[in-house]
mmCIF file with all atom_site columns, C-alpha atoms in Angstrom:
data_model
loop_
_atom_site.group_PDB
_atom_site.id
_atom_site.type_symbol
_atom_site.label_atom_id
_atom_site.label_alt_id
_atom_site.label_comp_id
_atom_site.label_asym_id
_atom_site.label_entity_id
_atom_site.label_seq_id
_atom_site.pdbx_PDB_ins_code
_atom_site.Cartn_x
_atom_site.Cartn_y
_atom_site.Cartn_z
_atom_site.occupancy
_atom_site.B_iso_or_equiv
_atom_site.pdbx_formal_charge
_atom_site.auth_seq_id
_atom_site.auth_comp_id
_atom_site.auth_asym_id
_atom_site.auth_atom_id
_atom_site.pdbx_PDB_model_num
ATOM 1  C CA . UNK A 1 1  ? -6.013  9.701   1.373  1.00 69.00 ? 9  UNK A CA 1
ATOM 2  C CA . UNK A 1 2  ? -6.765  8.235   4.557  1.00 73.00 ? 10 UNK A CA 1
ATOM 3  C CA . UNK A 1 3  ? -8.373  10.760  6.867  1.00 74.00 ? 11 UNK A CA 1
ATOM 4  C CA . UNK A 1 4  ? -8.350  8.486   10.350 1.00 82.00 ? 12 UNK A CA 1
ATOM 5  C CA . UNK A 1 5  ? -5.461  9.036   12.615 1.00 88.00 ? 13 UNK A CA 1
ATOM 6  C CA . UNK A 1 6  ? -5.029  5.476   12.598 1.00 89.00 ? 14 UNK A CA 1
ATOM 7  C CA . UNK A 1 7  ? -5.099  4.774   8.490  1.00 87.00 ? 15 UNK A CA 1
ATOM 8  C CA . UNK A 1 8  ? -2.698  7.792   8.660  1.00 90.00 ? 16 UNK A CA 1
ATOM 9  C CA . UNK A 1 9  ? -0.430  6.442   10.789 1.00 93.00 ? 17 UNK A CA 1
ATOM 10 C CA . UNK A 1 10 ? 0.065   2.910   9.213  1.00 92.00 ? 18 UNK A CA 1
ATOM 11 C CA . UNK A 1 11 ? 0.524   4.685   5.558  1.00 94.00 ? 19 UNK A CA 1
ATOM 12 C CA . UNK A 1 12 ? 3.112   6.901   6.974  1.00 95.00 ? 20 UNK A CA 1
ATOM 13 C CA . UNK A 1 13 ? 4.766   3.771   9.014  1.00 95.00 ? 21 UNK A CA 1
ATOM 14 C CA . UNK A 1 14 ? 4.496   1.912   5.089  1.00 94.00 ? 22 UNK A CA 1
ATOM 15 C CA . UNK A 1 15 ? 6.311   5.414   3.588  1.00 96.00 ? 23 UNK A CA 1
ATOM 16 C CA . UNK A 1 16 ? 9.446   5.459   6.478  1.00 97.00 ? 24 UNK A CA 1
ATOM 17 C CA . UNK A 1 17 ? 9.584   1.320   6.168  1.00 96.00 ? 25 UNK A CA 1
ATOM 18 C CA . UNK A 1 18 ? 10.014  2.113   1.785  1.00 97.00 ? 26 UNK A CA 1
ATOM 19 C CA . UNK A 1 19 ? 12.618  5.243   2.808  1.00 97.00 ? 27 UNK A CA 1
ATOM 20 C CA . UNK A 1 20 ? 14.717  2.651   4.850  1.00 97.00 ? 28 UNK A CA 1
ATOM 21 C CA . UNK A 1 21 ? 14.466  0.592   2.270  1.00 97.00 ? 29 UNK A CA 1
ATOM 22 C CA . UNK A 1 22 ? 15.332  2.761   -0.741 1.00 97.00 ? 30 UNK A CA 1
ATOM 23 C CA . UNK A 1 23 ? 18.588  4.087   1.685  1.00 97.00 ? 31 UNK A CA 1
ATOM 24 C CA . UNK A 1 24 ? 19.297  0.438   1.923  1.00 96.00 ? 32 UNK A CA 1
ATOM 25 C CA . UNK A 1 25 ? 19.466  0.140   -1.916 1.00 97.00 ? 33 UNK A CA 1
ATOM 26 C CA . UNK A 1 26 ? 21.395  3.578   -2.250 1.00 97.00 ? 34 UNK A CA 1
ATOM 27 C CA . UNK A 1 27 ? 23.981  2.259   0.188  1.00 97.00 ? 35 UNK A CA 1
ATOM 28 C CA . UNK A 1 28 ? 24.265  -1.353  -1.385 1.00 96.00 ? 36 UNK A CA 1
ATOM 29 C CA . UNK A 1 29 ? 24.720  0.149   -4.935 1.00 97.00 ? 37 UNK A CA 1
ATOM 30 C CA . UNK A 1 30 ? 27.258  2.476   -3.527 1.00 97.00 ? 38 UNK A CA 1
ATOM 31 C CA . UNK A 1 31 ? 29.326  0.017   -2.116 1.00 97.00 ? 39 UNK A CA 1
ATOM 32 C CA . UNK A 1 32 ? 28.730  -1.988  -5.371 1.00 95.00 ? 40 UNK A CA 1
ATOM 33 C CA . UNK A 1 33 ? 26.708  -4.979  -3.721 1.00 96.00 ? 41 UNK A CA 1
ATOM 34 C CA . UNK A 1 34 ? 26.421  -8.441  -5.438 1.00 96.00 ? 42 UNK A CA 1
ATOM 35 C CA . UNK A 1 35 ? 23.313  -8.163  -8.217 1.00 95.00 ? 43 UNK A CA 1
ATOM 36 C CA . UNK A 1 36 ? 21.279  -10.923 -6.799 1.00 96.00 ? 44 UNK A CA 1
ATOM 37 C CA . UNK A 1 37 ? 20.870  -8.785  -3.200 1.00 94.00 ? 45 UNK A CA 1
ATOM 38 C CA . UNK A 1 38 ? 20.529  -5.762  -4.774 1.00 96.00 ? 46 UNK A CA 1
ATOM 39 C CA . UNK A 1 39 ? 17.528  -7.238  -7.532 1.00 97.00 ? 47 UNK A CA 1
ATOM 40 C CA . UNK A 1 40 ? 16.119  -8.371  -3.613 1.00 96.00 ? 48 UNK A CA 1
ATOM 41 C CA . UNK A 1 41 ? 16.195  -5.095  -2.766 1.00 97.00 ? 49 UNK A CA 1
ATOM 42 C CA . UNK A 1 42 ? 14.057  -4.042  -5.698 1.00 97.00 ? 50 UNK A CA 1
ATOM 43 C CA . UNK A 1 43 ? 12.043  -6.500  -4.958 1.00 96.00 ? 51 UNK A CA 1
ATOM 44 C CA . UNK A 1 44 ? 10.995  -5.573  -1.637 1.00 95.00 ? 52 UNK A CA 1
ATOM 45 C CA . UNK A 1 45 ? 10.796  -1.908  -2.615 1.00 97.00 ? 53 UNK A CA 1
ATOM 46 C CA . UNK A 1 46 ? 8.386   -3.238  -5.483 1.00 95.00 ? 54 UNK A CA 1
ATOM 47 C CA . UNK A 1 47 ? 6.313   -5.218  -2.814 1.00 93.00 ? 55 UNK A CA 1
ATOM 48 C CA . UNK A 1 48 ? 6.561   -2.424  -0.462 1.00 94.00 ? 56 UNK A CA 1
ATOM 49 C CA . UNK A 1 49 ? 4.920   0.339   -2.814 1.00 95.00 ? 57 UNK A CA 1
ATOM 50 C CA . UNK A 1 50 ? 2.084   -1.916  -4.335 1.00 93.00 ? 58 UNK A CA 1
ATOM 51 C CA . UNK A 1 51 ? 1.469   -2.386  -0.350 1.00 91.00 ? 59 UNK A CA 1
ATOM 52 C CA . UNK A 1 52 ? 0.993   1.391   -0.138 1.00 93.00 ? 60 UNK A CA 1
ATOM 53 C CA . UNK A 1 53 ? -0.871  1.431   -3.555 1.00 92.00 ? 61 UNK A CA 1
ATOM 54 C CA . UNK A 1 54 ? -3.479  -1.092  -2.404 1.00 91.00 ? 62 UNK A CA 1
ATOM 55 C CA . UNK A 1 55 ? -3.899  0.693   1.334  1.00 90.00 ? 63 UNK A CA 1
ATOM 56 C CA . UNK A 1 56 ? -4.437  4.095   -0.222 1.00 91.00 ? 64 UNK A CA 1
ATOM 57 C CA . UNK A 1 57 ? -6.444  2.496   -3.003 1.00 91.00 ? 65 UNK A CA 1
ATOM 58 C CA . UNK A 1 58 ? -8.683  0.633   -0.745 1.00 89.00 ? 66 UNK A CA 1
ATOM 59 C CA . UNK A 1 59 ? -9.330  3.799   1.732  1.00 88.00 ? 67 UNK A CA 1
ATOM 60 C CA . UNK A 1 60 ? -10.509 5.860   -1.572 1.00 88.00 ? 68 UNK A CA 1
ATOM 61 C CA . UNK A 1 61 ? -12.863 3.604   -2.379 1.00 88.00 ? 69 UNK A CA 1
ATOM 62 C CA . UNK A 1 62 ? -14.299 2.816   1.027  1.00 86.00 ? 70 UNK A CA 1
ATOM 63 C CA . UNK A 1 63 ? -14.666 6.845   1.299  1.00 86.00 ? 71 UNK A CA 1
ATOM 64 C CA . UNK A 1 64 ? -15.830 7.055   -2.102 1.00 86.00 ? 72 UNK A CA 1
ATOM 65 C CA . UNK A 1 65 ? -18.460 4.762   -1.639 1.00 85.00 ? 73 UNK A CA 1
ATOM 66 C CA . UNK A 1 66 ? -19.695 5.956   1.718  1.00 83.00 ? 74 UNK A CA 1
ATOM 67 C CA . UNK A 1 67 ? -22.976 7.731   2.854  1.00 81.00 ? 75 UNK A CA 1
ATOM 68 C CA . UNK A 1 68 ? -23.014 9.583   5.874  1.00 79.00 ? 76 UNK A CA 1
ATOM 69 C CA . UNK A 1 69 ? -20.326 7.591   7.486  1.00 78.00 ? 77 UNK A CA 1
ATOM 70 C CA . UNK A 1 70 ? -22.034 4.172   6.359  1.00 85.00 ? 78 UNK A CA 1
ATOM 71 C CA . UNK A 1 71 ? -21.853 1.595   3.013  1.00 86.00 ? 79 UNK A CA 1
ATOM 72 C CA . UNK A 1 72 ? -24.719 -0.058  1.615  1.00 85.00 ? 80 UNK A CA 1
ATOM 73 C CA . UNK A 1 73 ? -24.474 -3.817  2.274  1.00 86.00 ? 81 UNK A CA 1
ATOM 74 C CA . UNK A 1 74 ? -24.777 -4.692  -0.846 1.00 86.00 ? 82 UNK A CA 1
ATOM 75 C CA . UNK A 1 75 ? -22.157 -1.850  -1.812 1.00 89.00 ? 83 UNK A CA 1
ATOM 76 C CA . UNK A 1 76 ? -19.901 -3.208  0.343  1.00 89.00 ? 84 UNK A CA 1
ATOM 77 C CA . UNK A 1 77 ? -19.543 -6.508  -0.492 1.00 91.00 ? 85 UNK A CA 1
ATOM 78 C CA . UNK A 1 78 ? -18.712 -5.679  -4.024 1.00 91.00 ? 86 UNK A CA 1
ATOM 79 C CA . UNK A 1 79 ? -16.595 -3.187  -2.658 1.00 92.00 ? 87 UNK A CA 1
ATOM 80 C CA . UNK A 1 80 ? -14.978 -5.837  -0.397 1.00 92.00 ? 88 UNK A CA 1
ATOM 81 C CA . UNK A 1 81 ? -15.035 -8.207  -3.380 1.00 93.00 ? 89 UNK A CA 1
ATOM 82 C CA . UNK A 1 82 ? -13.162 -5.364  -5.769 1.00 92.00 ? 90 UNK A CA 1
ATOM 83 C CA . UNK A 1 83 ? -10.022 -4.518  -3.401 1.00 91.00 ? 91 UNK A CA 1
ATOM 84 C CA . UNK A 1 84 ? -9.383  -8.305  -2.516 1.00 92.00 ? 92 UNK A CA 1
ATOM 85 C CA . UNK A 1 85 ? -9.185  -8.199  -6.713 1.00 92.00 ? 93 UNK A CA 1
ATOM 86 C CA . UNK A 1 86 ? -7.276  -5.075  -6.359 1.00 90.00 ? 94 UNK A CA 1
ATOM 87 C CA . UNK A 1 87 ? -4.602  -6.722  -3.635 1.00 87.00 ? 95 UNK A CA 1
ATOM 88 C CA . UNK A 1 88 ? -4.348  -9.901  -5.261 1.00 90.00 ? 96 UNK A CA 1
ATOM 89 C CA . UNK A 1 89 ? -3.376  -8.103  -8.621 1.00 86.00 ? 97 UNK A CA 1
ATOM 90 C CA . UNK A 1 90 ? -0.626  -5.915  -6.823 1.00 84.00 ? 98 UNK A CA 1
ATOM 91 C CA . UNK A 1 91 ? 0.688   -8.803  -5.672 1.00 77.00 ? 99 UNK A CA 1
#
């Protein structure tokens, strides 16, 4: 869970940009949309929550990891070298 004001605020920004989304797909099913934008839609929800999966991911490890505010260099760049793994899987 991110614990900065600022990490908070861009997860919460990522959660109300997937709501918008999701009420986009609601509304587009109910008005019985053509398949093609609606499998967009799905899409971009998909993207859009593996976004949010890798940001929350990537803030427990960093906080996992840490000692007294601080990483061990050589800690962090297998850290750094695991969520680049991480993002490029949830791709």
């Amino acid at each position: 869970m991110p614990h900065t004001p600022e990490e908070k605020k861009k997860v919460l920004t990522r959660v109300r940009r997937l709501k918008g989304q999701l009420n986009s797909l609601e509304n587009a099913l109910e008005s019985e949309q053509d398949c093609k934008a609606i499998l967009q839609q799905i899409a971009a929800i998909r993207g859009a929550t593996n976004g949010l999966m890798a940001q929350i991911l990537e803030s427990h490890l960093r906080e996992s990891f840490m000692e007294d505010g601080h990483i061990d260099p050589k800690t962090h760049h297998s850290l750094n070298n695991a969520i680049e793994l991480i993002r490029t899987y949830l791709k």
